[in-house]
């Protein structure tokens, strides 16, 4: 055959799975490349950061390199493109349909979020809350009554609503990459109490990590590299953790004398822990070349207990295409892996900017 097909030839057409993906606005400039990298063959924008895609390779959303740019994802098993405000009895109609469609699949919980999470218009946040209220009555005896009670590996019914309609599907929080619909957990940052924006990053990172491992015990000892002014330090101390914080800049004076805190005012490269001391976790948020940061993490990781946790902020130099950040990511993971640090998770958190957060365990 020379490429032509007779009328009776069978052509196998790949099944295209409809999927909702959330790509943080900070990656807007490379959105088409990101979507292509996860196999999207058709795309439609929804809400603030969402796209409805169709793909023959949904696994690529979670497993391909480009998947790290996808903050959260959900198979679309039910879509109602409509303008909810114009539909009389929207909540009741939506709730009854969802009950009919998903009632037999025993979700662990049912959670509803807005497609425009940071919009000042409160209409859809109220709509999401009211729809959830009705769904809870229609799905009695849900094991996870709150978002926090979910198990990472049990299926949840997630629903998103906005001026573009309603989109729903079942997924485990781990496969969706977050416990909340849309993946973002709001973390209050009240000036003037907040020491730095980075505090929200570690708060979110610790919450996110519950998708992959149990939380650290109270009193666990953290070694923190590049700690100043101390937003992350303050969050860790507030969670009953002990912290040895190192920075060549000074810590915020509000942290002076805090119980559980040791501050080392020096360059990280010169730091050697006191003899016999080992740590439960290592946190790195140093600015500067990422190759130097990971080198310090590797050097100091030999003072971690076996199974000890590393939370590493990988600062991305520039984002003009997906190629460069992905190459840096791969190189960092490989370098760490060769030195006994096993990657357990990687993501772009809501409170990350031009950076990824990587989680390792010491083998
Ligand atoms: C992004 S800030 C960290 C913010 C911090 N995580 C917080 O929660 O407030 C980066 C810090 O890394 C520190 N840093 C970078 N390289 C360092 C080095 N070699 N030794 C010590 N501190 C370093 C800088 O002084 C700066 O305070």
Short mmCIF file of C-alpha atoms and ligand atoms in Angstrom, two decimals:
data_model
loop_
_atom_site.label_atom_id
_atom_site.label_comp_id
_atom_site.label_asym_id
_atom_site.label_seq_id
_atom_site.Cartn_x
_atom_site.Cartn_y
_atom_site.Cartn_z
CA UNK A 1 0.00 0.00 0.00
CA UNK A 2 1.31 3.43 -0.79
CA UNK A 3 -0.50 5.32 1.91
CA UNK A 4 -3.95 5.26 0.35
CA UNK A 5 -6.70 3.29 2.03
CA UNK A 6 -9.62 1.46 0.54
CA UNK A 7 -13.12 2.27 1.80
CA UNK A 8 -13.13 -0.94 3.83
CA UNK A 9 -9.85 -0.29 5.72
CA UNK A 10 -10.20 -0.03 9.45
CA UNK A 11 -8.53 2.98 10.98
CA UNK A 12 -7.92 2.87 14.70
CA UNK A 13 -8.84 6.19 16.20
CA UNK A 14 -7.28 6.83 19.62
CA UNK A 15 -9.79 7.44 22.38
CA UNK A 16 -9.55 11.02 23.54
CA UNK A 17 -10.06 11.41 27.27
CA UNK A 18 -11.52 14.75 28.42
CA UNK A 19 -9.46 16.18 31.25
CA UNK A 20 -9.37 19.34 33.34
CA UNK A 21 -5.88 20.68 33.95
CA UNK A 22 -4.84 23.67 36.00
CA UNK A 23 -1.67 25.43 34.87
CA UNK A 24 -0.51 28.31 37.12
CA UNK A 25 -0.79 31.75 35.52
CA UNK A 26 2.95 32.23 35.95
CA UNK A 27 3.44 29.68 33.11
CA UNK A 28 0.95 31.40 30.80
CA UNK A 29 3.68 32.28 28.27
CA UNK A 30 4.51 28.61 27.69
CA UNK A 31 0.98 27.20 28.08
CA UNK A 32 0.66 25.82 24.51
CA UNK A 33 3.98 24.00 24.91
CA UNK A 34 2.94 22.58 28.29
CA UNK A 35 -0.37 21.31 26.93
CA UNK A 36 1.32 19.77 23.89
CA UNK A 37 3.85 18.06 26.18
CA UNK A 38 1.08 16.27 28.09
CA UNK A 39 -0.52 15.13 24.84
CA UNK A 40 -3.45 17.56 24.52
CA UNK A 41 -4.92 17.46 21.03
CA UNK A 42 -7.68 19.98 21.66
CA UNK A 43 -7.90 22.60 24.35
CA UNK A 44 -10.39 25.12 25.65
CA UNK A 45 -9.74 27.70 28.35
CA UNK A 46 -11.96 27.55 31.41
CA UNK A 47 -11.93 29.83 34.42
CA UNK A 48 -8.76 31.57 35.57
CA UNK A 49 -6.12 28.87 35.17
CA UNK A 50 -7.98 25.84 33.86
CA UNK A 51 -8.06 24.18 30.48
CA UNK A 52 -10.37 21.48 29.27
CA UNK A 53 -8.20 19.25 27.14
CA UNK A 54 -8.70 16.05 25.19
CA UNK A 55 -5.83 13.65 25.11
CA UNK A 56 -5.09 10.09 23.97
CA UNK A 57 -2.46 9.85 26.74
CA UNK A 58 -3.98 11.03 30.05
CA UNK A 59 -1.19 9.27 31.99
CA UNK A 60 1.22 11.82 30.52
CA UNK A 61 -0.51 14.56 32.54
CA UNK A 62 0.78 12.94 35.70
CA UNK A 63 3.85 11.10 34.52
CA UNK A 64 5.52 13.09 31.73
CA UNK A 65 8.17 15.71 32.40
CA UNK A 66 5.82 18.51 31.37
CA UNK A 67 3.32 17.31 33.99
CA UNK A 68 5.16 19.30 36.66
CA UNK A 69 3.67 22.47 35.16
CA UNK A 70 0.16 21.09 35.79
CA UNK A 71 -0.81 22.10 39.30
CA UNK A 72 -3.91 19.89 39.50
CA UNK A 73 -5.86 17.63 37.16
CA UNK A 74 -9.15 15.79 36.96
CA UNK A 75 -10.81 13.45 34.46
CA UNK A 76 -13.98 15.16 33.27
CA UNK A 77 -16.64 12.51 33.73
CA UNK A 78 -19.51 14.95 33.78
CA UNK A 79 -19.66 18.35 32.09
CA UNK A 80 -22.52 20.80 32.05
CA UNK A 81 -21.36 23.79 29.99
CA UNK A 82 -23.93 26.45 30.92
CA UNK A 83 -24.35 29.78 32.65
CA UNK A 84 -25.40 28.70 36.14
CA UNK A 85 -26.75 32.16 37.03
CA UNK A 86 -29.29 31.90 34.22
CA UNK A 87 -30.57 28.43 35.14
CA UNK A 88 -33.44 28.23 37.53
CA UNK A 89 -32.84 25.65 40.24
CA UNK A 90 -29.23 25.12 39.12
CA UNK A 91 -28.08 23.71 42.46
CA UNK A 92 -30.86 21.13 42.72
CA UNK A 93 -30.53 20.04 39.09
CA UNK A 94 -26.74 19.76 39.35
CA UNK A 95 -26.87 17.91 42.68
CA UNK A 96 -29.46 15.37 41.49
CA UNK A 97 -27.49 14.68 38.31
CA UNK A 98 -24.26 14.18 40.25
CA UNK A 99 -26.03 11.84 42.66
CA UNK A 100 -27.43 9.77 39.77
CA UNK A 101 -24.09 9.65 38.01
CA UNK A 102 -21.68 9.07 40.91
CA UNK A 103 -23.89 7.75 43.74
CA UNK A 104 -22.92 4.10 43.17
CA UNK A 105 -19.19 4.78 43.12
CA UNK A 106 -18.91 5.49 46.86
CA UNK A 107 -16.65 8.55 46.87
CA UNK A 108 -14.85 9.14 50.18
CA UNK A 109 -15.89 12.80 50.01
CA UNK A 110 -17.55 15.36 47.76
CA UNK A 111 -15.86 18.74 47.39
CA UNK A 112 -16.80 21.68 45.20
CA UNK A 113 -14.62 24.63 44.21
CA UNK A 114 -14.82 27.68 41.96
CA UNK A 115 -13.21 27.79 38.50
CA UNK A 116 -12.19 31.39 39.30
CA UNK A 117 -10.71 30.94 42.79
CA UNK A 118 -9.32 34.45 43.27
CA UNK A 119 -12.13 36.38 41.63
CA UNK A 120 -13.52 39.18 43.83
CA UNK A 121 -17.00 38.15 42.62
CA UNK A 122 -18.26 35.99 45.45
CA UNK A 123 -21.19 34.55 43.51
CA UNK A 124 -19.43 31.34 42.44
CA UNK A 125 -17.78 30.77 45.81
CA UNK A 126 -21.24 30.90 47.37
CA UNK A 127 -22.62 28.70 44.62
CA UNK A 128 -19.84 26.14 45.26
CA UNK A 129 -20.53 26.17 49.01
CA UNK A 130 -24.29 25.81 48.52
CA UNK A 131 -23.90 23.01 45.97
CA UNK A 132 -21.60 21.18 48.35
CA UNK A 133 -24.14 21.62 51.16
CA UNK A 134 -26.82 20.00 49.01
CA UNK A 135 -24.49 17.19 47.84
CA UNK A 136 -23.56 16.27 51.39
CA UNK A 137 -27.27 15.66 52.06
CA UNK A 138 -27.61 13.56 48.91
CA UNK A 139 -24.46 11.48 49.67
CA UNK A 140 -25.07 10.55 53.34
CA UNK A 141 -22.35 8.91 55.43
CA UNK A 142 -19.34 10.18 53.48
CA UNK A 143 -16.20 9.01 55.33
CA UNK A 144 -14.36 12.29 54.65
CA UNK A 145 -16.59 15.06 55.98
CA UNK A 146 -13.85 17.66 55.55
CA UNK A 147 -11.08 18.07 53.00
CA UNK A 148 -8.52 17.28 55.70
CA UNK A 149 -10.10 13.91 56.48
CA UNK A 150 -9.47 12.52 53.00
CA UNK A 151 -7.16 9.61 52.42
CA UNK A 152 -4.64 10.29 49.63
CA UNK A 153 -5.42 7.05 47.76
CA UNK A 154 -9.19 6.86 47.95
CA UNK A 155 -11.43 8.35 45.29
CA UNK A 156 -13.17 11.66 45.89
CA UNK A 157 -15.81 13.37 43.78
CA UNK A 158 -14.40 16.77 42.83
CA UNK A 159 -16.64 19.40 41.24
CA UNK A 160 -15.71 22.81 39.82
CA UNK A 161 -18.22 25.53 39.00
CA UNK A 162 -17.91 28.88 37.26
CA UNK A 163 -19.47 31.09 34.65
CA UNK A 164 -18.50 28.41 32.11
CA UNK A 165 -20.62 25.74 33.83
CA UNK A 166 -19.96 22.67 35.96
CA UNK A 167 -17.20 20.04 35.55
CA UNK A 168 -16.90 16.95 37.73
CA UNK A 169 -14.99 13.71 38.03
CA UNK A 170 -13.64 11.17 40.49
CA UNK A 171 -9.95 10.96 41.36
CA UNK A 172 -7.80 10.20 44.35
CA UNK A 173 -6.24 13.33 45.90
CA UNK A 174 -2.82 11.91 45.08
CA UNK A 175 -3.56 11.42 41.39
CA UNK A 176 -5.25 14.84 41.19
CA UNK A 177 -2.17 16.33 42.95
CA UNK A 178 -4.03 17.98 45.82
CA UNK A 179 -6.73 17.52 48.45
CA UNK A 180 -8.72 20.63 47.47
CA UNK A 181 -10.71 21.05 44.23
CA UNK A 182 -8.17 22.90 42.08
CA UNK A 183 -5.35 21.90 44.41
CA UNK A 184 -4.92 25.19 46.29
CA UNK A 185 -5.15 25.44 50.00
CA UNK A 186 -5.65 29.04 51.05
CA UNK A 187 -3.11 30.09 53.65
CA UNK A 188 -3.82 33.29 55.55
CA UNK A 189 -0.91 35.74 55.57
CA UNK A 190 -1.70 38.63 57.86
CA UNK A 191 0.55 41.67 57.76
CA UNK A 192 2.28 42.74 59.94
CA UNK A 193 2.58 39.29 61.63
CA UNK A 194 3.80 37.52 58.48
CA UNK A 195 7.60 37.54 58.36
CA UNK A 196 7.85 36.65 54.66
CA UNK A 197 5.76 35.22 51.83
CA UNK A 198 7.88 32.07 52.02
CA UNK A 199 6.00 31.03 55.16
CA UNK A 200 2.96 30.14 53.06
CA UNK A 201 5.20 28.03 50.84
CA UNK A 202 6.34 25.70 53.62
CA UNK A 203 2.84 25.59 55.13
CA UNK A 204 1.49 24.50 51.75
CA UNK A 205 4.42 22.14 51.15
CA UNK A 206 3.78 20.31 54.44
CA UNK A 207 0.10 19.99 53.63
CA UNK A 208 0.88 18.79 50.10
CA UNK A 209 3.35 16.24 51.44
CA UNK A 210 0.53 14.41 53.21
CA UNK A 211 -0.36 13.09 49.74
CA UNK A 212 2.90 11.13 49.87
CA UNK A 213 3.91 10.45 53.49
CA UNK A 214 2.72 10.94 57.07
CA UNK A 215 3.60 14.25 58.74
CA UNK A 216 6.76 14.56 60.83
CA UNK A 217 6.41 14.00 64.56
CA UNK A 218 6.24 16.98 66.92
CA UNK A 219 9.71 18.05 68.04
CA UNK A 220 11.39 16.94 64.79
CA UNK A 221 14.64 18.79 64.13
CA UNK A 222 14.98 20.73 60.83
CA UNK A 223 18.16 22.08 59.30
CA UNK A 224 17.17 25.13 57.27
CA UNK A 225 19.49 26.59 54.62
CA UNK A 226 18.89 30.20 53.58
CA UNK A 227 16.35 30.91 56.30
CA UNK A 228 16.17 34.71 56.43
CA UNK A 229 14.16 36.73 57.13
CA UNK A 230 12.47 33.68 58.66
CA UNK A 231 8.95 33.14 57.28
CA UNK A 232 9.49 29.39 56.93
CA UNK A 233 11.31 29.16 60.26
CA UNK A 234 8.40 30.81 61.98
CA UNK A 235 5.90 28.35 60.39
CA UNK A 236 7.98 25.34 61.44
CA UNK A 237 8.31 26.60 65.02
CA UNK A 238 4.57 27.27 65.12
CA UNK A 239 4.07 23.56 64.26
CA UNK A 240 6.14 22.42 67.23
CA UNK A 241 9.24 21.65 65.15
CA UNK A 242 12.82 22.48 66.20
CA UNK A 243 14.92 24.43 63.71
CA UNK A 244 18.61 25.10 63.16
CA UNK A 245 18.46 28.00 60.70
CA UNK A 246 21.49 29.18 58.72
CA UNK A 247 21.85 32.39 56.76
CA UNK A 248 24.47 35.04 56.09
CA UNK A 249 21.70 37.67 56.49
CA UNK A 250 20.06 38.43 59.85
CA UNK A 251 16.84 36.82 61.04
CA UNK A 252 13.78 38.94 61.72
CA UNK A 253 14.08 40.22 65.32
CA UNK A 254 10.61 38.85 66.10
CA UNK A 255 12.15 35.37 66.08
CA UNK A 256 14.84 36.21 68.63
CA UNK A 257 14.83 33.83 71.60
CA UNK A 258 12.05 31.59 70.24
CA UNK A 259 11.97 28.17 71.86
CA UNK A 260 13.30 25.43 69.58
CA UNK A 261 15.34 27.79 67.38
CA UNK A 262 19.11 27.85 66.87
CA UNK A 263 20.36 30.50 64.45
CA UNK A 264 23.75 30.23 62.73
CA UNK A 265 24.71 33.57 61.17
CA UNK A 266 27.11 32.35 58.47
CA UNK A 267 27.55 31.12 54.94
CA UNK A 268 25.95 27.69 54.50
CA UNK A 269 29.12 26.47 52.76
CA UNK A 270 31.04 26.83 56.05
CA UNK A 271 28.49 25.09 58.25
CA UNK A 272 29.29 21.74 59.86
CA UNK A 273 26.81 20.36 62.41
CA UNK A 274 28.01 19.72 65.97
CA UNK A 275 29.49 16.24 66.41
CA UNK A 276 26.92 13.49 66.92
CA UNK A 277 23.94 15.58 65.83
CA UNK A 278 21.56 14.31 63.14
CA UNK A 279 18.43 15.94 61.72
CA UNK A 280 14.96 14.68 60.79
CA UNK A 281 14.52 17.06 57.87
CA UNK A 282 16.42 19.52 55.72
CA UNK A 283 14.85 22.56 54.10
CA UNK A 284 16.51 24.66 51.42
CA UNK A 285 15.17 27.96 50.07
CA UNK A 286 18.52 29.57 49.25
CA UNK A 287 18.66 31.94 46.33
CA UNK A 288 21.61 31.78 43.95
CA UNK A 289 22.63 29.11 41.44
CA UNK A 290 20.54 25.95 41.95
CA UNK A 291 23.60 23.77 41.29
CA UNK A 292 25.28 25.29 44.37
CA UNK A 293 22.13 24.93 46.47
CA UNK A 294 21.69 21.24 45.67
CA UNK A 295 25.43 20.67 46.28
CA UNK A 296 25.02 22.06 49.82
CA UNK A 297 21.88 19.98 50.36
CA UNK A 298 23.77 16.85 49.29
CA UNK A 299 26.76 17.70 51.50
CA UNK A 300 24.58 18.24 54.55
CA UNK A 301 22.18 15.37 53.83
CA UNK A 302 24.68 12.94 55.32
CA UNK A 303 23.68 14.44 58.69
CA UNK A 304 20.06 13.41 58.06
CA UNK A 305 18.61 10.34 59.71
CA UNK A 306 17.79 7.45 57.38
CA UNK A 307 14.43 8.19 55.73
CA UNK A 308 14.96 11.87 56.60
CA UNK A 309 13.05 14.40 54.51
CA UNK A 310 14.46 17.06 52.18
CA UNK A 311 12.27 19.94 50.98
CA UNK A 312 14.10 21.74 48.21
CA UNK A 313 13.00 24.87 46.36
CA UNK A 314 14.43 24.66 42.86
CA UNK A 315 14.77 28.26 41.65
CA UNK A 316 14.26 28.51 37.89
CA UNK A 317 16.56 31.01 36.18
CA UNK A 318 14.20 31.89 33.32
CA UNK A 319 11.12 30.38 31.78
CA UNK A 320 11.00 30.98 28.06
CA UNK A 321 10.28 27.41 27.05
CA UNK A 322 9.64 24.18 28.90
CA UNK A 323 12.98 22.73 27.80
CA UNK A 324 15.31 24.66 30.09
CA UNK A 325 13.41 24.24 33.36
CA UNK A 326 12.86 20.56 32.59
CA UNK A 327 16.55 20.00 31.88
CA UNK A 328 17.48 21.70 35.17
CA UNK A 329 14.86 19.65 37.00
CA UNK A 330 16.15 16.37 35.55
CA UNK A 331 19.76 17.29 36.31
CA UNK A 332 18.91 18.21 39.91
CA UNK A 333 16.95 15.00 40.51
CA UNK A 334 19.71 12.88 38.95
CA UNK A 335 22.46 14.60 40.94
CA UNK A 336 20.51 14.13 44.18
CA UNK A 337 19.69 10.52 43.27
CA UNK A 338 23.35 9.66 42.71
CA UNK A 339 24.03 10.92 46.24
CA UNK A 340 21.39 8.82 47.98
CA UNK A 341 18.45 11.24 47.88
CA UNK A 342 15.37 9.56 46.43
CA UNK A 343 12.74 11.84 44.89
CA UNK A 344 9.33 11.26 46.51
CA UNK A 345 7.35 14.12 44.95
CA UNK A 346 7.71 17.27 42.87
CA UNK A 347 5.26 20.02 42.13
CA UNK A 348 4.63 23.70 41.56
CA UNK A 349 2.84 24.92 44.68
CA UNK A 350 0.28 27.71 44.65
CA UNK A 351 2.71 29.84 46.66
CA UNK A 352 5.71 29.04 44.44
CA UNK A 353 6.68 31.63 41.88
CA UNK A 354 9.48 30.86 39.37
CA UNK A 355 10.42 27.70 41.19
CA UNK A 356 9.40 24.10 41.83
CA UNK A 357 9.29 22.35 45.18
CA UNK A 358 10.98 18.94 45.29
CA UNK A 359 10.76 16.39 48.08
CA UNK A 360 13.43 13.75 48.67
CA UNK A 361 14.08 11.05 51.23
CA UNK A 362 17.51 9.97 52.39
CA UNK A 363 18.05 6.32 51.46
C1 LIG B 1 14.54 33.53 49.31
S1 LIG B 1 15.46 33.95 50.72
C2 LIG B 1 14.84 32.82 51.88
C3 LIG B 1 13.52 33.20 52.47
C4 LIG B 1 13.23 32.33 53.67
N1 LIG B 1 13.01 30.95 53.29
C5 LIG B 1 12.04 32.80 54.47
O1 LIG B 1 11.21 31.97 54.80
O2 LIG B 1 11.97 33.97 54.84
C6 LIG B 1 17.01 33.32 50.35
C7 LIG B 1 18.03 33.43 51.47
O3 LIG B 1 19.13 32.61 51.14
C8 LIG B 1 20.27 33.20 51.74
N2 LIG B 1 21.48 32.61 51.14
C9 LIG B 1 21.73 32.42 49.82
N3 LIG B 1 22.93 31.81 49.69
C10 LIG B 1 23.44 31.63 50.95
C11 LIG B 1 24.62 31.06 51.46
N4 LIG B 1 25.54 30.54 50.66
N5 LIG B 1 24.80 31.03 52.79
C12 LIG B 1 23.87 31.54 53.63
N6 LIG B 1 22.72 32.10 53.19
C13 LIG B 1 22.50 32.14 51.88
C14 LIG B 1 20.08 34.69 51.48
O4 LIG B 1 20.85 35.44 52.39
C15 LIG B 1 18.58 34.85 51.69
O5 LIG B 1 18.28 35.26 52.98
#
